[in-house]
MMTF fields as JSON, N, C-alpha, C and O atoms, coordinates in Angstrom:
{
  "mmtfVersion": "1.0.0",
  "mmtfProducer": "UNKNOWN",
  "numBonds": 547,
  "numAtoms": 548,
  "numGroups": 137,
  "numChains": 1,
  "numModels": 1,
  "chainsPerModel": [1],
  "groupsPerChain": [137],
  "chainIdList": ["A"],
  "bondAtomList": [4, 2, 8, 6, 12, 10, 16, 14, 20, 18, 24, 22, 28, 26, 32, 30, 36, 34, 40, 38, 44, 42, 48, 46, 52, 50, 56, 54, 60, 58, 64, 62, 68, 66, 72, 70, 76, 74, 80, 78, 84, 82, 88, 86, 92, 90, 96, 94, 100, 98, 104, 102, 108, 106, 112, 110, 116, 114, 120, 118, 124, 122, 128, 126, 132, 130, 136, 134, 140, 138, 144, 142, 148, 146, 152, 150, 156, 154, 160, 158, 164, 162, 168, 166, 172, 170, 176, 174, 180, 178, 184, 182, 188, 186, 192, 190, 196, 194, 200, 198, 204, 202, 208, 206, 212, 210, 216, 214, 220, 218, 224, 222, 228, 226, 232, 230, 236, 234, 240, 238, 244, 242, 248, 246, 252, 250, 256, 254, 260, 258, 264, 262, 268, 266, 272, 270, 276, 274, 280, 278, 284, 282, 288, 286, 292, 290, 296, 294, 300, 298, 304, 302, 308, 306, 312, 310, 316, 314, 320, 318, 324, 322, 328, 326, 332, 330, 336, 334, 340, 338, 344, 342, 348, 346, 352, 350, 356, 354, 360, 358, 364, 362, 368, 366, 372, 370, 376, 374, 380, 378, 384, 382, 388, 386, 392, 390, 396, 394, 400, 398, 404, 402, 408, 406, 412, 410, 416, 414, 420, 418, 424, 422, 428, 426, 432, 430, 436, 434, 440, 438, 444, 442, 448, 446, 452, 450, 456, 454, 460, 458, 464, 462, 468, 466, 472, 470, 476, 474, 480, 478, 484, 482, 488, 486, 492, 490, 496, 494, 500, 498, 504, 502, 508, 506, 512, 510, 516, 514, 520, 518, 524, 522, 528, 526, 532, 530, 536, 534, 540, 538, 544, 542],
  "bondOrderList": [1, 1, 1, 1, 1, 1, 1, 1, 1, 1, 1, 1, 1, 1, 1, 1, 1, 1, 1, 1, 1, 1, 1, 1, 1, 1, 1, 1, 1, 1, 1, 1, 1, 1, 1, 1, 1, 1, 1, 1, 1, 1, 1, 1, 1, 1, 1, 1, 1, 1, 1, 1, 1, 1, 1, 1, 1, 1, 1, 1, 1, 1, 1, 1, 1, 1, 1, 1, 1, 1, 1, 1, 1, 1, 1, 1, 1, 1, 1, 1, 1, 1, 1, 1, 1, 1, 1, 1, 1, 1, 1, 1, 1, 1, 1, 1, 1, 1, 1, 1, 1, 1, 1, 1, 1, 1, 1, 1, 1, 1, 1, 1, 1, 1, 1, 1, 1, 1, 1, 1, 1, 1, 1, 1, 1, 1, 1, 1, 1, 1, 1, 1, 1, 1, 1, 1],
  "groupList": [{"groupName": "UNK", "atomNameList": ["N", "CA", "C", "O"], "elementList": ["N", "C", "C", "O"], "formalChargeList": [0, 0, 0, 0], "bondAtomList": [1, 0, 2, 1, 3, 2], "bondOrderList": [1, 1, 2], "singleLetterCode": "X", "chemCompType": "L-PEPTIDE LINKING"}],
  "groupTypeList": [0, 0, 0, 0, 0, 0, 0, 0, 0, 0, 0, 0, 0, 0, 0, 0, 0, 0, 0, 0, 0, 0, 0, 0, 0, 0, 0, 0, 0, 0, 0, 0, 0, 0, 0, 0, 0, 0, 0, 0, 0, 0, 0, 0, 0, 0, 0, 0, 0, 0, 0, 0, 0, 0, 0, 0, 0, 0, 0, 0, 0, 0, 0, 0, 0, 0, 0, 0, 0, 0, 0, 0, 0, 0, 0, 0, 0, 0, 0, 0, 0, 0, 0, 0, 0, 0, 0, 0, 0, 0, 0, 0, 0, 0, 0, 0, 0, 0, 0, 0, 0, 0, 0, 0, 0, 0, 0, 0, 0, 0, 0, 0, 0, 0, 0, 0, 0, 0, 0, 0, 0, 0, 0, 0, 0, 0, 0, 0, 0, 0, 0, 0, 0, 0, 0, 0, 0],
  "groupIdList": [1, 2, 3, 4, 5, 6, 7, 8, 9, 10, 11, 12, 13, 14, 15, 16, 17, 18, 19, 20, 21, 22, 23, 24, 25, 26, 27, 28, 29, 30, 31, 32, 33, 34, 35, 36, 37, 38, 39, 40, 41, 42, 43, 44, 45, 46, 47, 48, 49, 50, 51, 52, 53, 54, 55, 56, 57, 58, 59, 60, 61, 62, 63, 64, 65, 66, 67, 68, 69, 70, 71, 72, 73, 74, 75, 76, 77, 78, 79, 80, 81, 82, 83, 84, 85, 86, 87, 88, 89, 90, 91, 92, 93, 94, 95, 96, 97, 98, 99, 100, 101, 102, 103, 104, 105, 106, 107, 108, 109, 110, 111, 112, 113, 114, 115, 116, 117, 118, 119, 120, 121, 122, 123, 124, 125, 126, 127, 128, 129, 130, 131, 132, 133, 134, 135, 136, 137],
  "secStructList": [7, 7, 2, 2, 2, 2, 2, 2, 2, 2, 2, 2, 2, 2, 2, 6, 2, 2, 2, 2, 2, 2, 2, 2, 2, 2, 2, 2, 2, 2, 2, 2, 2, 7, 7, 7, 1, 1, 6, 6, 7, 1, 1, 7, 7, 7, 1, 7, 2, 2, 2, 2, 2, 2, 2, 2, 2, 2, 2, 2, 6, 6, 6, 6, 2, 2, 2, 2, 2, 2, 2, 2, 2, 2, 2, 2, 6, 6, 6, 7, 7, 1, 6, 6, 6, 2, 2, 2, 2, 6, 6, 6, 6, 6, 2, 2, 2, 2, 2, 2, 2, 2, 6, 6, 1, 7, 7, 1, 2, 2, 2, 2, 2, 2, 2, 2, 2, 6, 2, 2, 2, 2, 2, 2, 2, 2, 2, 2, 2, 2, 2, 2, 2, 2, 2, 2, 7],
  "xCoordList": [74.094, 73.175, 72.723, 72.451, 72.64, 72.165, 70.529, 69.864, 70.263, 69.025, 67.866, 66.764, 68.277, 67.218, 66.8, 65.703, 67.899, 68.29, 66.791, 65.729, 67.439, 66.589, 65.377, 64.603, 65.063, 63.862, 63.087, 61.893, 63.357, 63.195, 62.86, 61.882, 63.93, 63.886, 62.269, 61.277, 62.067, 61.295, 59.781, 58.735, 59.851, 58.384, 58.035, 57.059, 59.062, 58.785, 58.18, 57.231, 59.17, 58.422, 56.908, 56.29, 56.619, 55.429, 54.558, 53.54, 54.421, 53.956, 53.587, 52.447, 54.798, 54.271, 53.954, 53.719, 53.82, 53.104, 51.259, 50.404, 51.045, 49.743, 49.364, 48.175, 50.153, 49.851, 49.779, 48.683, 50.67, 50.114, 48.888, 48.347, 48.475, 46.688, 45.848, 44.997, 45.948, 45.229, 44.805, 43.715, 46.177, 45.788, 45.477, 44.795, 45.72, 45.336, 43.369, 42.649, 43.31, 41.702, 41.138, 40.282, 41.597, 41.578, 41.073, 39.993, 42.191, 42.315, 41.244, 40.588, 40.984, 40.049, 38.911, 38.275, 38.172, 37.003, 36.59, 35.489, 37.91, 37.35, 37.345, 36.257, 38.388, 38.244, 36.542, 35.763, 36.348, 35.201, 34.062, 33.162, 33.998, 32.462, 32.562, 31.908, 33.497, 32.93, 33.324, 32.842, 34.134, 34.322, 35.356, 35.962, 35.236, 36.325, 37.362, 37.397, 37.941, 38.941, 38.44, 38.9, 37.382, 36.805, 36.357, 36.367, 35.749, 34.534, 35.62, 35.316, 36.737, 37.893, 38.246, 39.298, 37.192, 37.851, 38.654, 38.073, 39.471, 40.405, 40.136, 39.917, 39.986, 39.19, 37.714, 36.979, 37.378, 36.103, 35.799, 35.89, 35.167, 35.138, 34.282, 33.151, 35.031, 34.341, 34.776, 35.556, 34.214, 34.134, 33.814, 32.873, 34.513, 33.537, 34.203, 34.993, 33.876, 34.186, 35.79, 36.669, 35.945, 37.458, 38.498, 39.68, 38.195, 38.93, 39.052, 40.085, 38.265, 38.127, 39.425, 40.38, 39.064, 39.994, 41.315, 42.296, 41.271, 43.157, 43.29, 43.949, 43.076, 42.94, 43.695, 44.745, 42.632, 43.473, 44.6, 45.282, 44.566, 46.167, 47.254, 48.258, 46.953, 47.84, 48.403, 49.593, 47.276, 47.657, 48.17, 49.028, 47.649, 48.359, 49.748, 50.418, 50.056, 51.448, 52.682, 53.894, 51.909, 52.681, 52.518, 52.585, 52.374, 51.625, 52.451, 52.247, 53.076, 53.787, 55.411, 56.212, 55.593, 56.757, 58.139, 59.369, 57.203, 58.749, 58.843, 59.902, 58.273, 58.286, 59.669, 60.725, 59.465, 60.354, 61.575, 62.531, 61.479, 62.442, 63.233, 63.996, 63.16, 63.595, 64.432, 65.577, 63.992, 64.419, 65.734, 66.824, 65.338, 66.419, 67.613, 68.808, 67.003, 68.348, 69.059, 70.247, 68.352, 69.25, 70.14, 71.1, 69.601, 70.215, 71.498, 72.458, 71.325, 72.093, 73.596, 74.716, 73.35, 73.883, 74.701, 75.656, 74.379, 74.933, 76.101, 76.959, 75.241, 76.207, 75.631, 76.268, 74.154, 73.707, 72.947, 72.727, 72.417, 72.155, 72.012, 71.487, 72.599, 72.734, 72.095, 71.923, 71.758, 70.939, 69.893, 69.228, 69.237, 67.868, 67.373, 66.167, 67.975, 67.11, 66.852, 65.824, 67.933, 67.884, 66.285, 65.545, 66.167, 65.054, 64.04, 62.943, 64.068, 62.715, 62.36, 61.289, 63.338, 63.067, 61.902, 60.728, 62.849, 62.343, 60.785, 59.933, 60.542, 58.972, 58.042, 56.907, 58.644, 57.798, 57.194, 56.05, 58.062, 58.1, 57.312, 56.953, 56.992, 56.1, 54.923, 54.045, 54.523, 53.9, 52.631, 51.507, 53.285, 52.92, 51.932, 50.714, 52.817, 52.365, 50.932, 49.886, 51.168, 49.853, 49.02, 47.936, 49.087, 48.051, 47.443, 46.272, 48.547, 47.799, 47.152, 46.671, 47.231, 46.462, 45.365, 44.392, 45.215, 44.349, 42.977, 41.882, 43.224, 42.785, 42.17, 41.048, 43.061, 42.305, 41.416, 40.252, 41.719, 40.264, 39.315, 38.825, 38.726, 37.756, 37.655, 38.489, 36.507, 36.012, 36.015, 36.164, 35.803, 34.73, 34.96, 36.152, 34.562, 35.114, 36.62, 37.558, 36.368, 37.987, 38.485, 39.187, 38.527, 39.898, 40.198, 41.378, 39.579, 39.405, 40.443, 41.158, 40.359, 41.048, 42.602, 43.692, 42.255, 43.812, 44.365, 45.512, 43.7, 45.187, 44.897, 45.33, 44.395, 45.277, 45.957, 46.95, 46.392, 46.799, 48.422, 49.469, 48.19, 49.797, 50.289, 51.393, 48.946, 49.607, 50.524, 51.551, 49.582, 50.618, 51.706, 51.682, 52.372, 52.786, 54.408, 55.553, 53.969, 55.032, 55.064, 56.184, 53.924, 54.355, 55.355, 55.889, 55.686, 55.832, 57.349, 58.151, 57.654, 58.604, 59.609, 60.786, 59.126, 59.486, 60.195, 61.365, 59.328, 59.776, 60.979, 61.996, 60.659, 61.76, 63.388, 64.441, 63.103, 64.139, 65.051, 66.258, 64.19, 64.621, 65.18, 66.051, 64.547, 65.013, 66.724, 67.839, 66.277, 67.535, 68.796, 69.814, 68.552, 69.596, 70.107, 71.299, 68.859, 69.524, 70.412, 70.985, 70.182, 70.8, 72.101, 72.965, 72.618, 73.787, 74.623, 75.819, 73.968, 74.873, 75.383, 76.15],
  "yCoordList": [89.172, 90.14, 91.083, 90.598, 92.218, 93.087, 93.149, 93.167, 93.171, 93.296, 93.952, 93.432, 95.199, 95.834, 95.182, 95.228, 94.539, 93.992, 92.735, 92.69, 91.721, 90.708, 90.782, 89.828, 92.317, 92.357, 92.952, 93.08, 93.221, 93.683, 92.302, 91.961, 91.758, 90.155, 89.973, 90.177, 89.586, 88.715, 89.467, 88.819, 91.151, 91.734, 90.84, 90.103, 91.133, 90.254, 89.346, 89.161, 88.124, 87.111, 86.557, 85.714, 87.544, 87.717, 88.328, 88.078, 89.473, 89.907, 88.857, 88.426, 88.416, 86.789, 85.832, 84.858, 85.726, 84.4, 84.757, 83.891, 86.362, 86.819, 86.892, 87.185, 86.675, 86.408, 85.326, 84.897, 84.394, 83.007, 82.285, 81.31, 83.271, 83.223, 83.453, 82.597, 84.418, 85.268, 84.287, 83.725, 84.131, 82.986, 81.498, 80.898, 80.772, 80.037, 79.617, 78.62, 80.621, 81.279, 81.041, 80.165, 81.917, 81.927, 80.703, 80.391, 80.134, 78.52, 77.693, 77.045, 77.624, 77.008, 77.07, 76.018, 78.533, 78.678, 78.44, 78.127, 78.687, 77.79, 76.518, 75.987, 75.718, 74.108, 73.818, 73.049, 74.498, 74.026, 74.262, 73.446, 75.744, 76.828, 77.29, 78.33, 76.914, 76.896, 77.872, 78.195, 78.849, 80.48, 80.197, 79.177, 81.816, 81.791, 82.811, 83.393, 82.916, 84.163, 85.815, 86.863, 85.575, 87.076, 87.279, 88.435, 86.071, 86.728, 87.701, 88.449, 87.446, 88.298, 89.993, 90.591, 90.492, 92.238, 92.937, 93.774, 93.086, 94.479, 95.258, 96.34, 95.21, 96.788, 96.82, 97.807, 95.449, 95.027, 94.057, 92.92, 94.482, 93.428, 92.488, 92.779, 90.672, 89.638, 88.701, 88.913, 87.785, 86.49, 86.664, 87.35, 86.117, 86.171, 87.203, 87.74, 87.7, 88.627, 88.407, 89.262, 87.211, 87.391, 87.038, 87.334, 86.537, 86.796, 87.935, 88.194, 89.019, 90.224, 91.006, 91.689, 90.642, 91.116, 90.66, 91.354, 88.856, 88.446, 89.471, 90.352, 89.774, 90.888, 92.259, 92.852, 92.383, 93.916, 94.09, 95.083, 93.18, 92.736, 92.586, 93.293, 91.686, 91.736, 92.911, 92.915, 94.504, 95.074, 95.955, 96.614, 96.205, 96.723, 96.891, 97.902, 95.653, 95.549, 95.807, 96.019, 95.698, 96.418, 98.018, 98.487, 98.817, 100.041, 100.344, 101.391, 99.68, 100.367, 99.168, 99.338, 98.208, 98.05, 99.049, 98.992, 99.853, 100.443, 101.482, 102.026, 102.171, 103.193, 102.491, 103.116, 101.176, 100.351, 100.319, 101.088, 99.603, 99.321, 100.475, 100.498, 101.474, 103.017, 103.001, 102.597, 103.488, 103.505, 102.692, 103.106, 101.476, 100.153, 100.316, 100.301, 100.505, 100.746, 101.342, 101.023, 103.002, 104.118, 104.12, 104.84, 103.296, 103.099, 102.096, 102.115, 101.288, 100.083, 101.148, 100.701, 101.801, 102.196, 103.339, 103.836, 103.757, 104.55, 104.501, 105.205, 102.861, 101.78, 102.143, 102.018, 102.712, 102.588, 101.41, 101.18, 100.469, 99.184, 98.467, 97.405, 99.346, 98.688, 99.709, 100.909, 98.89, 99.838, 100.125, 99.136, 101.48, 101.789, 101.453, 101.234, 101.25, 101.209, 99.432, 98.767, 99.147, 97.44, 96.975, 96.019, 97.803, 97.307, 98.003, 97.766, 98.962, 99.853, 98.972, 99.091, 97.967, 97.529, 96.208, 96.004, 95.45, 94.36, 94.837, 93.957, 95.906, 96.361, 96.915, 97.361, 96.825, 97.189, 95.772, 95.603, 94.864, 93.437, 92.567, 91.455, 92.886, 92.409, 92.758, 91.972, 94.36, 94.706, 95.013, 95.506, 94.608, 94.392, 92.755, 92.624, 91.951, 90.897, 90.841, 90.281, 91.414, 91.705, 92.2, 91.619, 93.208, 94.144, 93.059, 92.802, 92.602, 91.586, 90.002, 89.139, 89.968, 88.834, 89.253, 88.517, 90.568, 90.583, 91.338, 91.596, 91.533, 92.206, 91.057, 91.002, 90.056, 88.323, 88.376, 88.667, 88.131, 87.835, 88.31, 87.687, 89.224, 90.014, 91.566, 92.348, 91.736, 93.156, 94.11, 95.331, 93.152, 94.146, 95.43, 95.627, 96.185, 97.626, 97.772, 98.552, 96.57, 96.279, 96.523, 97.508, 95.31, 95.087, 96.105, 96.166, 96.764, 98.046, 99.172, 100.095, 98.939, 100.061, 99.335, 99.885, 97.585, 97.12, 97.139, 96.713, 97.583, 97.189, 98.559, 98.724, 99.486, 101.178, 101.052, 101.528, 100.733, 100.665, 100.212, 100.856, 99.0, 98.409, 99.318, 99.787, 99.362, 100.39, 101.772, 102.152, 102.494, 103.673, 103.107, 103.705, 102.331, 101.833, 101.502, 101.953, 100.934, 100.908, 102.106, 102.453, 103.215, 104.359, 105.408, 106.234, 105.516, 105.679, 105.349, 106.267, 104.4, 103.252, 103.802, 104.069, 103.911, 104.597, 105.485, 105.498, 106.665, 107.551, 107.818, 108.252, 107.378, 107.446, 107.068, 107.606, 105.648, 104.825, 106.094, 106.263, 106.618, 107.854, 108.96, 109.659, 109.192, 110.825, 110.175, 110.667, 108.763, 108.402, 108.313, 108.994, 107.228, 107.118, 108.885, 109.185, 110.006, 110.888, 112.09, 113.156, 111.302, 112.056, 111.43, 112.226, 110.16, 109.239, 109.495, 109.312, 110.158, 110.82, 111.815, 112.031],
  "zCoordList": [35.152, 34.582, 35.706, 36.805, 35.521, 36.811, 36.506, 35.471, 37.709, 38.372, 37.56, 37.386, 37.077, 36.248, 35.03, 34.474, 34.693, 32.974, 33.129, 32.509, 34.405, 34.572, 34.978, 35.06, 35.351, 35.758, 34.764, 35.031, 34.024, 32.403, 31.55, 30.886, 31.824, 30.824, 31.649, 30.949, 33.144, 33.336, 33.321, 33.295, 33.344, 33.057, 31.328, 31.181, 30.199, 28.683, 28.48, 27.719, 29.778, 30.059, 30.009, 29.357, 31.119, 31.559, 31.253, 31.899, 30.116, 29.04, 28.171, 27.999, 27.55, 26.713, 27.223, 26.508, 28.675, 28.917, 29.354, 29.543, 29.425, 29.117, 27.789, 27.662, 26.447, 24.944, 25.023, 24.662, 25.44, 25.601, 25.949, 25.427, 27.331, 27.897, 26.694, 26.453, 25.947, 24.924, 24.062, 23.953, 23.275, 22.196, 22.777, 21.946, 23.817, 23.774, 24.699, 24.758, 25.062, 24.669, 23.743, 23.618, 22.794, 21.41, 20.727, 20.223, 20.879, 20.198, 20.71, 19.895, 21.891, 22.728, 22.391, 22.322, 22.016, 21.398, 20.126, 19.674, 19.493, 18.096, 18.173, 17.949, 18.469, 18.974, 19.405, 18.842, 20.307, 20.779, 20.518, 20.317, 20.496, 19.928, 19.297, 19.217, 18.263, 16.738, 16.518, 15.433, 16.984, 17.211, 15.729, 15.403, 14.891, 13.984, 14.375, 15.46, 13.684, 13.89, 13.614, 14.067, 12.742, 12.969, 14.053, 14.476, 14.959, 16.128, 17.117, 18.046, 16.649, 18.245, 17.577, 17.803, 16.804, 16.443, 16.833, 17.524, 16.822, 17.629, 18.315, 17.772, 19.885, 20.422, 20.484, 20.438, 20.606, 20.74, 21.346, 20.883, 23.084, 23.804, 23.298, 22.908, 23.26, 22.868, 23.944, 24.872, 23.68, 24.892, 26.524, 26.924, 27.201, 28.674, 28.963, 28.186, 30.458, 30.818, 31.427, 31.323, 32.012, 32.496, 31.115, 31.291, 30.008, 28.565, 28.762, 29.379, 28.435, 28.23, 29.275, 28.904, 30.526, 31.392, 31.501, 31.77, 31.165, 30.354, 29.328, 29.88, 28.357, 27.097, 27.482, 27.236, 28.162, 28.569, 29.876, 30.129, 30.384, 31.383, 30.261, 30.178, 29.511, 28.257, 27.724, 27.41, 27.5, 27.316, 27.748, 27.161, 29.149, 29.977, 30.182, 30.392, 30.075, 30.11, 28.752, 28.785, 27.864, 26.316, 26.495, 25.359, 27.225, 27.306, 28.739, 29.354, 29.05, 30.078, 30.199, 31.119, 29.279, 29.191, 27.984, 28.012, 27.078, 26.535, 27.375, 27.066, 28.4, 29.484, 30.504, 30.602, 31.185, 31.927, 30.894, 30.992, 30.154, 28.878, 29.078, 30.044, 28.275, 28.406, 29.467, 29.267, 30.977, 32.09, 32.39, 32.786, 32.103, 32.593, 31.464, 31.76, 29.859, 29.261, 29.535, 29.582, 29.968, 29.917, 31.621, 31.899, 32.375, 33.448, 33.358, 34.128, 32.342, 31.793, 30.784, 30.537, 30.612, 29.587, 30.324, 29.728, 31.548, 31.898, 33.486, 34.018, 33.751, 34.667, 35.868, 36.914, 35.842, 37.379, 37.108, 35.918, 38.116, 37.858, 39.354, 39.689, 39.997, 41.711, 42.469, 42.255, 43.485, 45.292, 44.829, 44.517, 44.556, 44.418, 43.626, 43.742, 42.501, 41.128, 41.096, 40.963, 41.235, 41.286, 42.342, 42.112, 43.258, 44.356, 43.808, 44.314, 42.737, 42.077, 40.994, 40.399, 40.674, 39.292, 39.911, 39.603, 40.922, 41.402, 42.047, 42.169, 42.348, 42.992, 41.702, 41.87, 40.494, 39.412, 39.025, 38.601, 39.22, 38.052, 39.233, 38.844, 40.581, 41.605, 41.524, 41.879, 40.905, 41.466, 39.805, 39.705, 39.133, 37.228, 37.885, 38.014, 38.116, 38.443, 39.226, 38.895, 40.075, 41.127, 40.37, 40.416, 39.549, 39.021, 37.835, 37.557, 37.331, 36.329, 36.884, 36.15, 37.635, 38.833, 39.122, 38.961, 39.636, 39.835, 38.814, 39.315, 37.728, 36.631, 36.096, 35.594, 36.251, 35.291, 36.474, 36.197, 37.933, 38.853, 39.206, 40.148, 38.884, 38.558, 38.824, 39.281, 38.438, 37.542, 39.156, 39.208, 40.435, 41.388, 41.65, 41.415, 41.931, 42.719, 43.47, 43.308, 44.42, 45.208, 44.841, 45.072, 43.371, 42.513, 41.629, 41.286, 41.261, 39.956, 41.5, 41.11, 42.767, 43.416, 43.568, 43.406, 44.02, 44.264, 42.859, 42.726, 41.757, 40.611, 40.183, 39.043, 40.602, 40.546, 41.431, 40.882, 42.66, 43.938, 43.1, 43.165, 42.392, 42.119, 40.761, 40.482, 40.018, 39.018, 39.293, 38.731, 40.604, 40.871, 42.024, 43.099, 41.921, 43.019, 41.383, 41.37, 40.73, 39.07, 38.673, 38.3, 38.577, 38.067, 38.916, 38.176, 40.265, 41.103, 41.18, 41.357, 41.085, 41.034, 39.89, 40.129, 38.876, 37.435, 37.422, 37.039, 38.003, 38.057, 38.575, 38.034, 40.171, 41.256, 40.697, 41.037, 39.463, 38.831, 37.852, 37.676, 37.499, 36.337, 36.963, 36.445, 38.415, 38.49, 39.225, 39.055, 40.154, 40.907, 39.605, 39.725, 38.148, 37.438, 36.983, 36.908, 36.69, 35.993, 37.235, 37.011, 38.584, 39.542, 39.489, 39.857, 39.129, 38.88, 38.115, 38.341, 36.639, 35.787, 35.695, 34.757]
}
């Protein structure tokens, strides 16, 4: 499998294993505090504050994987897949990670700068992936 493909598979991954955090939150609070399924609204911060912040890491990452997706297909599809893009893909799917690490560990000022720091560091990355594949074709 080339590099972009798998680094694609493993951002999914890791997308669903932050739905996994979500709901099993979720589950936890009703198990325990009695919580129902209405108390979680859509777009309405509920529960503690680092839920809140698993929540939106979660979404973070649906909100900037069909952007990657895109990229990696059309790079896939067009048989670039090696050298730059392969090492742009692998510094997106590092650097998603980081941002969502540190988004679950808290709110502070720091962190609100280190996970713009990794965010433009994937957007960046993106780009570079797009202009390098459409310089390939």
């Amino acid at each position: 499998m080339p590099t972009p493909l798998a680094c694609l598979l493993l951002f999914i991954v890791w997308t669903v294993l932050l739905l996994l955090a979500v709901g099993t939150a979720r589950v936890w609070l009703v198990l325990t505090a009695g919580a129902s399924p209405a108390d979680f609204p859509a777009g309405v911060p509920h529960g503690s504050d680092r839920y809140w912040r698993l929540n939106r890491a979660h979404l973070n990452c649906l909100e900037f994987l069909p952007m990657f997706a895109a990229v990696v297909l059309t790079g896939a599809v067009l048989g670039v897949t090696e050298g730059t893009v392969a090492t742009l893909a692998e510094v997106i799917v590092v650097a998603r990670v980081g941002q969502s690490v540190t988004h679950i560990s808290s709110g502070s000022a720091i962190a609100v700068n280190v996970r713009f720091t990794f965010f433009l560091v994937q957007l960046v990355s993106l780009i570079a992936m797009g202009v390098h594949i459409a310089g390939q074709a």
